[in-house]
XYZ file of N, CA and C in Angstrom:
252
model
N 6.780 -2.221 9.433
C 7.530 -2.834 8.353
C 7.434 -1.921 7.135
N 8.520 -1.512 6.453
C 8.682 -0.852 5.263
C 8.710 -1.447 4.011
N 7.739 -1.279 3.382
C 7.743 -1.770 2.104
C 8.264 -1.177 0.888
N 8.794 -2.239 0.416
C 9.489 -1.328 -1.266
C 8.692 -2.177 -2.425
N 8.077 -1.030 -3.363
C 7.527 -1.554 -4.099
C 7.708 -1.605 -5.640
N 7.775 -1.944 -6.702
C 8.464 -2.071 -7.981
C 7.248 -0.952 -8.238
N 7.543 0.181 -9.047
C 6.378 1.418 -9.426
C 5.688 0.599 -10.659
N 6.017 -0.467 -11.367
C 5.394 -1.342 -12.749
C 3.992 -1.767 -12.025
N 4.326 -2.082 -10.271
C 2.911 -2.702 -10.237
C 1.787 -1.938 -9.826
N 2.006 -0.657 -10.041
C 1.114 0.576 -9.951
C 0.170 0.391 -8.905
N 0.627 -0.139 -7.600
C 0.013 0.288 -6.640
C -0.034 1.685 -6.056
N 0.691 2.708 -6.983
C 0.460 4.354 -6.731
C -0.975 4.707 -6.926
N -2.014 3.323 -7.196
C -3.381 3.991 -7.405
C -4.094 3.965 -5.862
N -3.248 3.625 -4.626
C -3.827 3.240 -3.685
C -2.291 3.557 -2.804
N -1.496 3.607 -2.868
C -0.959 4.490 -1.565
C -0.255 5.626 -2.484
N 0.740 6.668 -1.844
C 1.469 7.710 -2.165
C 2.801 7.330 -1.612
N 3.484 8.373 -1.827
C 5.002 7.762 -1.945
C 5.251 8.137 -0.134
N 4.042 8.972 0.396
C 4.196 8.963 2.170
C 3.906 7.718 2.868
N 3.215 7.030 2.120
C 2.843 5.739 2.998
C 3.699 4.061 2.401
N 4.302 4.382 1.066
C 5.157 3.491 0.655
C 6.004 3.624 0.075
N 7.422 3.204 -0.046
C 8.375 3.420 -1.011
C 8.468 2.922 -2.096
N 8.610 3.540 -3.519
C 8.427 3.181 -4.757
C 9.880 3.066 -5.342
N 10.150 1.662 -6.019
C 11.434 1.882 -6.727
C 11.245 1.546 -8.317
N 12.042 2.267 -9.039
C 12.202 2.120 -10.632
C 12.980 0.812 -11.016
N 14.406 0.567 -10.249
C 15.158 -1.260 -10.651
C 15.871 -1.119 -10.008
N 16.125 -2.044 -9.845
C 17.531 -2.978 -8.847
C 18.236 -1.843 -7.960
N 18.879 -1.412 -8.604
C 19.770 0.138 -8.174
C 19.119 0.803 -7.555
N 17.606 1.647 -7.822
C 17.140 2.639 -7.279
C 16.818 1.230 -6.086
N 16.352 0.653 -6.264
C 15.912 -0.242 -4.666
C 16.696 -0.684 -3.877
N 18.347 -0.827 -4.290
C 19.233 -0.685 -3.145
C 19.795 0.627 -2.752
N 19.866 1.282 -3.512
C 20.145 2.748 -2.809
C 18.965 3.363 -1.663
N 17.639 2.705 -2.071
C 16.757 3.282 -0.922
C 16.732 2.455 -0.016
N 16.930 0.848 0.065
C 17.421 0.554 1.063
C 18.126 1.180 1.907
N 19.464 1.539 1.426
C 20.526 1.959 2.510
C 20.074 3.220 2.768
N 19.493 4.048 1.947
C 18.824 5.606 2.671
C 17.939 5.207 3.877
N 17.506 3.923 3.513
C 16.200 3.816 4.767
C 16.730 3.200 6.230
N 17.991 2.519 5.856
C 18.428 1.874 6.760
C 19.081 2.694 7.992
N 19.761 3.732 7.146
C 20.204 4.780 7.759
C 19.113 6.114 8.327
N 17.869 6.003 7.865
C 16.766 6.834 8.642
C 15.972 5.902 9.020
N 15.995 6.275 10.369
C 15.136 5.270 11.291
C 13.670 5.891 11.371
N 14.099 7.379 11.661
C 12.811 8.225 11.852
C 11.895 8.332 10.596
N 12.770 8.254 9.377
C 11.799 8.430 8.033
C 11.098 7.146 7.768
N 11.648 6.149 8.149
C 11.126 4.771 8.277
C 9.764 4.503 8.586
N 10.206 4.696 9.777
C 8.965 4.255 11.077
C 7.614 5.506 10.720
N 8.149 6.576 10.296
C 6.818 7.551 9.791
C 6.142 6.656 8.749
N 7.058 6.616 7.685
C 6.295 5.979 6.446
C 5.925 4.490 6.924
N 6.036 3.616 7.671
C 5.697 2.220 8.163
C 4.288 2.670 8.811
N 4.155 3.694 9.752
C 3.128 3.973 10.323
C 2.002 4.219 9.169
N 2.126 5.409 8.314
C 1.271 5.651 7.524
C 0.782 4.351 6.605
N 1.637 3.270 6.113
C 1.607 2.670 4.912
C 0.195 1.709 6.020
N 0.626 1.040 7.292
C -0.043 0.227 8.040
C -1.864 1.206 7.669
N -1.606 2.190 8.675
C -3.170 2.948 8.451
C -3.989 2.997 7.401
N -3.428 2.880 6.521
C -4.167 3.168 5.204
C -4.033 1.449 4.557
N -3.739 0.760 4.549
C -3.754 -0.660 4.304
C -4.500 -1.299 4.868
N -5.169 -0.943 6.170
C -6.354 -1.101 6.898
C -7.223 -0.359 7.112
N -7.270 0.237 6.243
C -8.338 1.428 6.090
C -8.680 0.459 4.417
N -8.176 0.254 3.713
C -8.612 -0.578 2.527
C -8.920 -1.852 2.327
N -8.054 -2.424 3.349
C -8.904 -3.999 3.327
C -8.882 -4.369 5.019
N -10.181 -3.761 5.272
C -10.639 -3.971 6.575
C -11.816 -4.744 6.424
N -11.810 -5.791 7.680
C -13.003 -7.036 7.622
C -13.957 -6.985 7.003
N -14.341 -5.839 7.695
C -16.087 -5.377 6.399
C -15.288 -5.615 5.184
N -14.972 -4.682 4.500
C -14.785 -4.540 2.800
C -14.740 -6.209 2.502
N -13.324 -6.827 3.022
C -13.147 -8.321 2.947
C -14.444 -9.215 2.731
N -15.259 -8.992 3.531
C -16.184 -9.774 4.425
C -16.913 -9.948 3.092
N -17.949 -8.241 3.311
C -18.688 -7.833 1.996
C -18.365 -8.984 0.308
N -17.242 -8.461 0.209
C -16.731 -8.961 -0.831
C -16.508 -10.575 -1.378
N -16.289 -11.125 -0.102
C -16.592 -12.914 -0.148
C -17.759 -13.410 -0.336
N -19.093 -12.196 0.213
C -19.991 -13.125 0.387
C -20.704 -12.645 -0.867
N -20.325 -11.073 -1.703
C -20.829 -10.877 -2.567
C -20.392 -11.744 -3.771
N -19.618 -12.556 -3.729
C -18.462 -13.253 -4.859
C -19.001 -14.613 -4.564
N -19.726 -15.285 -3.404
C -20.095 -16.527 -3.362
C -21.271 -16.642 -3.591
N -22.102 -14.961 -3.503
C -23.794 -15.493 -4.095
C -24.131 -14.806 -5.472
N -23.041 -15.053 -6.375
C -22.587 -14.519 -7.688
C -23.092 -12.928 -8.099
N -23.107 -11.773 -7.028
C -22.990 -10.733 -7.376
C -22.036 -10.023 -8.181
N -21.872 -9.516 -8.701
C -20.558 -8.437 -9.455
C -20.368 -7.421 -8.512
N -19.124 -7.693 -7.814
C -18.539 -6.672 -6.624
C -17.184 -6.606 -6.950
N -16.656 -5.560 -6.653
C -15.211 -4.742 -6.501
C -14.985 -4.233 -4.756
N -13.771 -4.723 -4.611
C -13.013 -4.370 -3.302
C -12.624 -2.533 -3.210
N -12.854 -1.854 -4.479
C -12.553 -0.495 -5.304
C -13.400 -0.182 -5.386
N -14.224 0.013 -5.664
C -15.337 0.579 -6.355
C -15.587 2.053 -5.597
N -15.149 2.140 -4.639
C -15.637 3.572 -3.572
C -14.497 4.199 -3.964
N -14.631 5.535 -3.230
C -13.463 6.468 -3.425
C -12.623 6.842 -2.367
N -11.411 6.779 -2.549
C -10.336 6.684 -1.570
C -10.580 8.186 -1.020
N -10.314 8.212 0.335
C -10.661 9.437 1.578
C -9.800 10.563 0.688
């Protein structure tokens, strides 16, 4: 699945424009629609990458960690490490 993402919500701190598509407004996000619709192959690359690395960031551990550090009132971040 290909995601389009508004660039305001600055999730560029956690993927790149290889693993998700970034749009500026309305316009730029239907024009990359139809670019994407029409590349199947550029698609499915960037769908692949965006998946890997989205589970590479919130994988069970991190999740896990993070619930149980938040229910026995530690101060924890899902961030705090440094991206590969």
């Amino acid at each position: 699945l290909l995601t389009f993402v508004d660039k305001k919500v600055q999730f560029s701190d956690f993927f790149n424009s290889k693993e998700i598509v970034f749009y500026d407004n309305i316009n730029d996000l239907a024009d990359k629609i139809i670019f994407f619709s029409k590349n199947d192959t550029l698609r499915k690359k960037i769908s692949k990458k965006e998946q890997e690395k989205y589970f590479q960031l919130f994988n069970e551990t991190r999740i896990s960690k993070y619930l149980i550090d938040i229910s026995t009132g530690k101060e924890t971040s899902l961030f705090k490490w440094r991206f590969p």
